[in-house]
Amino acid sequence: MSRAGRLSLLGSPRRGRRRGFVPLSLVPCLSRTASAMAGEKGGMRTSVSIVPCFLCVELVIMAGTVLLAYYFEYTDTFPVHIQGFFCYDKAFSKPYPGPEDNSKAPPVLVYSLVTAIPTVTILAGELSCFFMKAEGAQEKTIVTADCCYFNPLLRRIVRFLGVYSFGLFTTTIFANAGQVVTGNQTPHFLSACRPNYTALGCHTGVRYITERRACTGNPFVVASARKSFPSKDAALSVYSAVYTVMYVTIVFRTKGTRLTKPTLCLTLLSLAVLVGVVRVAEYRNHWSDVLAGFLTGGAIAAFLVTCVINNFQQTRLLPRRPRPCARSPS
């Protein structure tokens, strides 16, 4: 076939452009641009490091955090600082309120609520967003690895609850570390300590007692009375409340009503504040201890939500920049 015949079948470059044909040299460039646009809306992402990072890094960090919290809470690995006191100090002379289990807000109730309320709230929020197809809150990126497929709903639930659990144990560590390092006494310290004022020479006037064996009370109760700052129950309560309130405020979409979210959020915050009020009313902590616990828990929750999980927003894929394509000769 002659050259003129081949040109008539293929079409000249200029004639092809006038009729809407795309030169073959621009096809790869357009395909890369289309894939980048699809990545902005959500799509499939393959990651070969997500499983090793989860197993070798995140689980190890989580296990270490839980282990450290256990050593602070249930062992004598970190001894409490022995702080002195003045004879007949009114700040520490309140009556002994009894064991923690006799409190109006016992530790079992507090720990159960700070575990159950955020878990139920996050599960309900994620399931409702997934089935109602709520825009902005639903995860659109599908992550796959060489061995498995990660459902977007399951990935969000694991991410949010995993970060919450990490923060819960971190708050426990911060509170226990503060109590061990400072050794501040509770308002009922002298009632638990039961010092022998005559043997200590308190009858001669105001005296600062620093002897380690000054207390004659139950050693376990005395050691517990030396752990007042900051209040651990207040820290855990506010951490749970702030984390859950931020989740409800950002993720929940309530159409037709403006009072549902504020009512739920204020209820959660009120419960957290009520725990601190009970601690002060029962002479288990000072106001300064409760306020320090509030600041500790609230700061940890705000940091994790804003800096770690990006305000509960969906994971965004960064589109790859299309490489410049050479222009076809006209």
Short mmCIF file of C-alpha atoms in Angstrom, two decimals:
data_model
loop_
_atom_site.label_atom_id
_atom_site.label_comp_id
_atom_site.label_asym_id
_atom_site.label_seq_id
_atom_site.Cartn_x
_atom_site.Cartn_y
_atom_site.Cartn_z
CA MET A 1 0.00 0.00 0.00
CA SER A 2 1.27 3.45 -0.83
CA ARG A 3 2.15 6.08 1.73
CA ALA A 4 -0.87 8.15 0.77
CA GLY A 5 -3.14 5.15 1.36
CA ARG A 6 -1.76 4.48 4.82
CA LEU A 7 -2.25 8.12 5.77
CA SER A 8 -5.81 7.99 4.58
CA LEU A 9 -6.54 4.96 6.82
CA LEU A 10 -4.77 6.22 9.96
CA GLY A 11 -5.65 9.83 9.53
CA SER A 12 -3.28 12.71 9.75
CA PRO A 13 -2.51 14.14 13.19
CA ARG A 14 -4.27 17.40 12.55
CA ARG A 15 -7.35 15.72 11.06
CA GLY A 16 -7.50 13.37 14.08
CA ARG A 17 -7.52 16.27 16.50
CA ARG A 18 -10.33 17.98 14.68
CA ARG A 19 -12.46 14.82 14.85
CA GLY A 20 -11.83 14.23 18.62
CA PHE A 21 -9.14 11.54 18.37
CA VAL A 22 -6.44 11.44 21.08
CA PRO A 23 -2.85 10.84 20.01
CA LEU A 24 -1.44 7.57 21.35
CA SER A 25 1.43 9.40 23.05
CA LEU A 26 -1.01 11.12 25.44
CA VAL A 27 -2.86 7.96 26.58
CA PRO A 28 -0.44 7.08 29.47
CA CYS A 29 -0.58 10.65 30.71
CA LEU A 30 -4.37 10.68 30.76
CA SER A 31 -4.52 7.32 32.53
CA ARG A 32 -2.20 8.53 35.29
CA THR A 33 -4.30 11.67 35.72
CA ALA A 34 -7.49 9.62 35.95
CA SER A 35 -5.98 7.35 38.60
CA ALA A 36 -4.88 10.37 40.61
CA MET A 37 -8.40 11.82 40.45
CA ALA A 38 -9.82 8.49 41.58
CA GLY A 39 -7.41 8.43 44.51
CA GLU A 40 -8.78 11.77 45.73
CA LYS A 41 -12.30 10.34 45.93
CA GLY A 42 -11.25 7.07 47.53
CA GLY A 43 -10.07 3.82 46.15
CA MET A 44 -7.79 0.86 46.66
CA ARG A 45 -4.41 1.11 48.34
CA THR A 46 -1.96 -1.74 48.69
CA SER A 47 0.40 -1.59 51.67
CA VAL A 48 3.06 -4.19 52.35
CA SER A 49 4.07 -2.61 55.68
CA ILE A 50 0.73 -2.31 57.46
CA VAL A 51 0.76 -5.86 58.89
CA PRO A 52 4.46 -5.85 60.02
CA CYS A 53 4.04 -2.39 61.58
CA PHE A 54 0.90 -3.49 63.40
CA LEU A 55 2.43 -6.71 64.71
CA CYS A 56 5.99 -5.56 65.41
CA VAL A 57 5.51 -1.93 66.43
CA GLU A 58 2.02 -1.03 67.57
CA LEU A 59 1.29 -4.24 69.45
CA VAL A 60 4.69 -4.09 71.16
CA ILE A 61 4.10 -0.48 72.24
CA MET A 62 0.62 -1.33 73.46
CA ALA A 63 1.88 -4.35 75.41
CA GLY A 64 4.63 -2.26 77.00
CA THR A 65 2.12 0.41 78.00
CA VAL A 66 -0.20 -2.13 79.60
CA LEU A 67 2.71 -3.78 81.42
CA LEU A 68 3.97 -0.46 82.78
CA ALA A 69 0.49 0.47 83.98
CA TYR A 70 0.25 -2.91 85.72
CA TYR A 71 3.57 -2.42 87.53
CA PHE A 72 2.51 1.03 88.72
CA GLU A 73 -0.88 -0.17 89.91
CA TYR A 74 -0.36 -3.61 91.43
CA THR A 75 3.31 -3.94 92.41
CA ASP A 76 5.86 -2.16 94.59
CA THR A 77 8.37 -1.76 91.77
CA PHE A 78 8.07 2.04 92.05
CA PRO A 79 8.02 2.97 95.76
CA VAL A 80 6.04 5.98 96.92
CA HIS A 81 7.95 9.08 97.98
CA ILE A 82 7.68 9.52 101.76
CA GLN A 83 6.69 13.11 102.40
CA GLY A 84 6.71 14.63 105.86
CA PHE A 85 3.83 16.33 107.67
CA PHE A 86 3.18 18.75 110.50
CA CYS A 87 1.67 17.63 113.77
CA TYR A 88 -2.10 18.13 113.90
CA ASP A 89 -2.17 19.56 110.37
CA LYS A 90 -5.82 20.43 109.69
CA ALA A 91 -5.41 19.88 105.94
CA PHE A 92 -4.75 16.17 106.57
CA SER A 93 -6.97 15.61 109.62
CA LYS A 94 -10.26 14.74 107.92
CA PRO A 95 -11.98 11.50 109.00
CA TYR A 96 -11.11 8.29 107.22
CA PRO A 97 -13.86 7.62 104.61
CA GLY A 98 -13.29 3.87 104.48
CA PRO A 99 -12.10 1.63 101.64
CA GLU A 100 -12.42 2.73 98.03
CA ASP A 101 -15.15 0.16 97.45
CA ASN A 102 -17.39 2.02 99.92
CA SER A 103 -17.27 5.21 97.86
CA LYS A 104 -20.29 6.54 95.98
CA ALA A 105 -18.11 6.32 92.86
CA PRO A 106 -16.10 3.13 93.46
CA PRO A 107 -13.21 2.28 91.15
CA VAL A 108 -15.09 -0.69 89.67
CA LEU A 109 -17.93 1.58 88.55
CA VAL A 110 -15.57 4.26 87.20
CA TYR A 111 -13.44 1.78 85.27
CA SER A 112 -16.52 0.06 83.85
CA LEU A 113 -18.02 3.33 82.63
CA VAL A 114 -14.82 4.68 81.08
CA THR A 115 -14.52 1.41 79.17
CA ALA A 116 -18.13 0.76 78.16
CA ILE A 117 -19.42 4.23 77.23
CA PRO A 118 -16.76 5.11 74.61
CA THR A 119 -16.83 1.58 73.17
CA VAL A 120 -20.61 1.56 72.71
CA THR A 121 -20.60 5.12 71.37
CA ILE A 122 -17.91 4.46 68.78
CA LEU A 123 -19.49 1.18 67.66
CA ALA A 124 -22.90 2.83 67.30
CA GLY A 125 -21.46 5.81 65.45
CA GLU A 126 -19.39 3.78 63.00
CA LEU A 127 -22.19 1.33 62.24
CA SER A 128 -24.69 4.13 61.68
CA CYS A 129 -22.28 6.01 59.41
CA PHE A 130 -21.53 2.85 57.45
CA PHE A 131 -25.13 1.79 56.86
CA MET A 132 -26.53 5.30 56.39
CA LYS A 133 -23.70 6.22 54.01
CA ALA A 134 -22.92 9.45 55.84
CA GLU A 135 -20.65 11.63 53.74
CA GLY A 136 -17.44 12.86 55.31
CA ALA A 137 -17.41 10.30 58.11
CA GLN A 138 -17.42 7.10 56.07
CA GLU A 139 -14.08 5.59 55.18
CA LYS A 140 -13.66 5.40 51.41
CA THR A 141 -10.14 4.02 51.18
CA ILE A 142 -9.73 0.25 50.97
CA VAL A 143 -6.39 -1.00 52.21
CA THR A 144 -5.07 -4.38 51.15
CA ALA A 145 -1.91 -6.25 52.05
CA ASP A 146 -0.18 -9.24 50.55
CA CYS A 147 -2.04 -11.58 52.90
CA CYS A 148 -5.41 -10.04 53.66
CA TYR A 149 -8.05 -7.39 52.99
CA PHE A 150 -8.96 -4.69 55.52
CA ASN A 151 -12.58 -3.65 55.59
CA PRO A 152 -12.91 0.16 55.92
CA LEU A 153 -15.49 -0.13 58.73
CA LEU A 154 -13.36 -2.58 60.72
CA ARG A 155 -10.26 -0.48 60.15
CA ARG A 156 -11.89 2.67 61.56
CA ILE A 157 -13.27 0.83 64.60
CA VAL A 158 -9.92 -0.78 65.39
CA ARG A 159 -8.10 2.52 64.90
CA PHE A 160 -10.38 4.60 67.14
CA LEU A 161 -10.80 2.02 69.90
CA GLY A 162 -7.11 1.10 69.78
CA VAL A 163 -6.02 4.71 70.21
CA TYR A 164 -8.57 5.15 72.99
CA SER A 165 -7.26 2.09 74.85
CA PHE A 166 -3.69 3.33 74.47
CA GLY A 167 -4.68 6.71 75.88
CA LEU A 168 -6.55 5.09 78.76
CA PHE A 169 -3.47 3.18 79.90
CA THR A 170 -1.28 6.23 79.27
CA THR A 171 -3.52 8.34 81.51
CA THR A 172 -3.23 5.67 84.20
CA ILE A 173 0.57 5.77 83.92
CA PHE A 174 0.68 9.57 84.12
CA ALA A 175 -1.56 9.64 87.19
CA ASN A 176 0.27 6.83 88.99
CA ALA A 177 3.66 8.34 88.18
CA GLY A 178 2.58 11.69 89.61
CA GLN A 179 1.32 10.03 92.78
CA VAL A 180 4.49 8.00 93.26
CA VAL A 181 6.86 10.89 92.60
CA THR A 182 5.12 13.55 94.70
CA GLY A 183 3.78 11.42 97.56
CA ASN A 184 1.19 14.07 98.45
CA GLN A 185 -1.08 13.06 101.29
CA THR A 186 -4.85 12.79 101.12
CA PRO A 187 -7.14 14.90 103.36
CA HIS A 188 -7.60 11.86 105.65
CA PHE A 189 -3.89 11.02 105.88
CA LEU A 190 -3.50 11.56 109.63
CA SER A 191 -6.59 9.45 110.34
CA ALA A 192 -5.06 6.60 108.34
CA CYS A 193 -1.52 7.17 109.63
CA ARG A 194 -2.42 7.32 113.36
CA PRO A 195 0.89 8.83 114.48
CA ASN A 196 1.95 8.64 118.12
CA TYR A 197 2.16 12.37 118.80
CA THR A 198 3.64 11.89 122.27
CA ALA A 199 6.51 9.75 121.02
CA LEU A 200 7.11 12.13 118.14
CA GLY A 201 7.40 15.12 120.47
CA CYS A 202 4.44 17.03 119.10
CA HIS A 203 3.48 18.28 122.59
CA THR A 204 6.37 20.75 122.51
CA GLY A 205 4.89 22.72 119.61
CA VAL A 206 4.54 22.62 115.85
CA ARG A 207 6.95 20.07 114.47
CA TYR A 208 7.58 18.67 111.01
CA ILE A 209 7.63 14.87 111.08
CA THR A 210 9.89 13.09 108.58
CA GLU A 211 10.37 9.70 110.25
CA ARG A 212 9.41 6.80 108.01
CA ARG A 213 8.02 4.83 110.99
CA ALA A 214 5.88 7.64 112.32
CA CYS A 215 2.65 5.94 111.24
CA THR A 216 1.14 3.10 113.26
CA GLY A 217 -1.87 2.40 111.03
CA ASN A 218 -2.42 -0.25 108.38
CA PRO A 219 0.59 -0.04 106.01
CA PHE A 220 -1.57 -0.61 102.94
CA VAL A 221 -4.00 2.14 103.95
CA VAL A 222 -1.13 4.49 104.78
CA ALA A 223 0.53 3.86 101.40
CA SER A 224 -2.76 4.54 99.65
CA ALA A 225 -3.19 7.76 101.65
CA ARG A 226 0.14 8.99 100.27
CA LYS A 227 -1.16 8.87 96.66
CA SER A 228 -3.31 11.93 96.22
CA PHE A 229 -1.83 14.07 93.42
CA PRO A 230 -3.18 13.90 90.77
CA SER A 231 -6.53 12.16 91.19
CA LYS A 232 -6.46 9.09 88.95
CA ASP A 233 -10.23 8.65 88.90
CA ALA A 234 -10.70 12.26 87.84
CA ALA A 235 -8.08 11.91 85.10
CA LEU A 236 -9.64 8.74 83.67
CA SER A 237 -13.16 10.17 83.82
CA VAL A 238 -12.28 13.37 81.98
CA TYR A 239 -10.13 11.53 79.44
CA SER A 240 -13.02 9.24 78.59
CA ALA A 241 -15.52 12.10 78.49
CA VAL A 242 -13.41 14.41 76.30
CA TYR A 243 -12.53 11.64 73.83
CA THR A 244 -16.17 10.56 73.53
CA VAL A 245 -17.47 14.13 73.32
CA MET A 246 -15.06 14.98 70.51
CA TYR A 247 -16.11 11.84 68.65
CA VAL A 248 -19.81 12.66 69.02
CA THR A 249 -19.28 16.28 67.98
CA ILE A 250 -17.22 15.48 64.89
CA VAL A 251 -18.74 12.23 63.60
CA PHE A 252 -22.42 12.25 64.55
CA ARG A 253 -24.83 13.86 62.09
CA THR A 254 -28.21 14.72 63.64
CA LYS A 255 -30.65 16.15 61.12
CA GLY A 256 -33.76 17.93 62.36
CA THR A 257 -32.59 18.39 65.95
CA ARG A 258 -30.04 20.71 67.50
CA LEU A 259 -30.15 19.54 71.11
CA THR A 260 -29.29 15.85 70.81
CA LYS A 261 -25.53 16.21 70.55
CA PRO A 262 -25.20 19.00 73.16
CA THR A 263 -27.33 17.03 75.62
CA LEU A 264 -25.25 13.88 75.19
CA CYS A 265 -21.95 15.77 75.40
CA LEU A 266 -22.92 17.77 78.48
CA THR A 267 -24.17 14.60 80.18
CA LEU A 268 -20.83 12.87 79.66
CA LEU A 269 -18.87 15.88 80.89
CA SER A 270 -21.15 16.23 83.92
CA LEU A 271 -20.55 12.61 84.89
CA ALA A 272 -16.79 13.17 84.72
CA VAL A 273 -17.01 16.31 86.86
CA LEU A 274 -19.28 14.48 89.30
CA VAL A 275 -16.58 11.87 89.88
CA GLY A 276 -14.16 14.61 90.92
CA VAL A 277 -16.74 16.24 93.19
CA VAL A 278 -17.37 12.92 94.94
CA ARG A 279 -13.63 12.46 95.49
CA VAL A 280 -13.44 15.84 97.22
CA ALA A 281 -16.67 15.46 99.19
CA GLU A 282 -15.53 12.12 100.63
CA TYR A 283 -12.12 13.55 101.65
CA ARG A 284 -10.27 11.23 99.29
CA ASN A 285 -8.60 14.03 97.30
CA HIS A 286 -7.99 17.76 97.49
CA TRP A 287 -9.45 20.16 94.93
CA SER A 288 -5.97 20.68 93.51
CA ASP A 289 -5.60 16.92 92.98
CA VAL A 290 -8.90 16.73 91.10
CA LEU A 291 -8.10 19.74 88.91
CA ALA A 292 -4.70 18.27 88.05
CA GLY A 293 -6.41 15.02 87.10
CA PHE A 294 -8.88 16.90 84.90
CA LEU A 295 -6.05 18.69 83.08
CA THR A 296 -4.08 15.47 82.60
CA GLY A 297 -6.95 13.46 81.16
CA GLY A 298 -8.27 16.27 78.99
CA ALA A 299 -4.85 17.08 77.55
CA ILE A 300 -4.13 13.45 76.62
CA ALA A 301 -7.53 13.05 74.96
CA ALA A 302 -7.21 16.28 72.97
CA PHE A 303 -3.70 15.37 71.83
CA LEU A 304 -4.66 11.91 70.62
CA VAL A 305 -7.76 13.11 68.77
CA THR A 306 -6.16 16.06 67.02
CA CYS A 307 -2.63 14.82 66.38
CA VAL A 308 -2.91 11.02 66.11
CA ILE A 309 -6.25 10.17 64.50
CA ASN A 310 -6.81 13.45 62.64
CA ASN A 311 -10.11 14.38 64.30
CA PHE A 312 -11.72 11.05 63.32
CA GLN A 313 -11.53 11.95 59.64
CA GLN A 314 -11.14 9.40 56.87
CA THR A 315 -7.72 8.46 55.56
CA ARG A 316 -6.88 10.41 52.44
CA LEU A 317 -4.69 9.09 49.70
CA LEU A 318 -2.13 11.50 48.37
CA PRO A 319 -2.54 11.50 44.60
CA ARG A 320 0.58 10.88 42.64
CA ARG A 321 1.63 13.72 40.44
CA PRO A 322 1.33 12.80 36.76
CA ARG A 323 4.64 12.94 35.01
CA PRO A 324 4.84 15.43 32.17
CA CYS A 325 4.28 13.81 28.82
CA ALA A 326 6.06 14.77 25.68
CA ARG A 327 3.89 16.50 23.16
CA SER A 328 3.25 14.68 19.94
CA PRO A 329 4.73 16.27 16.88
CA SER A 330 2.10 18.11 14.87
#
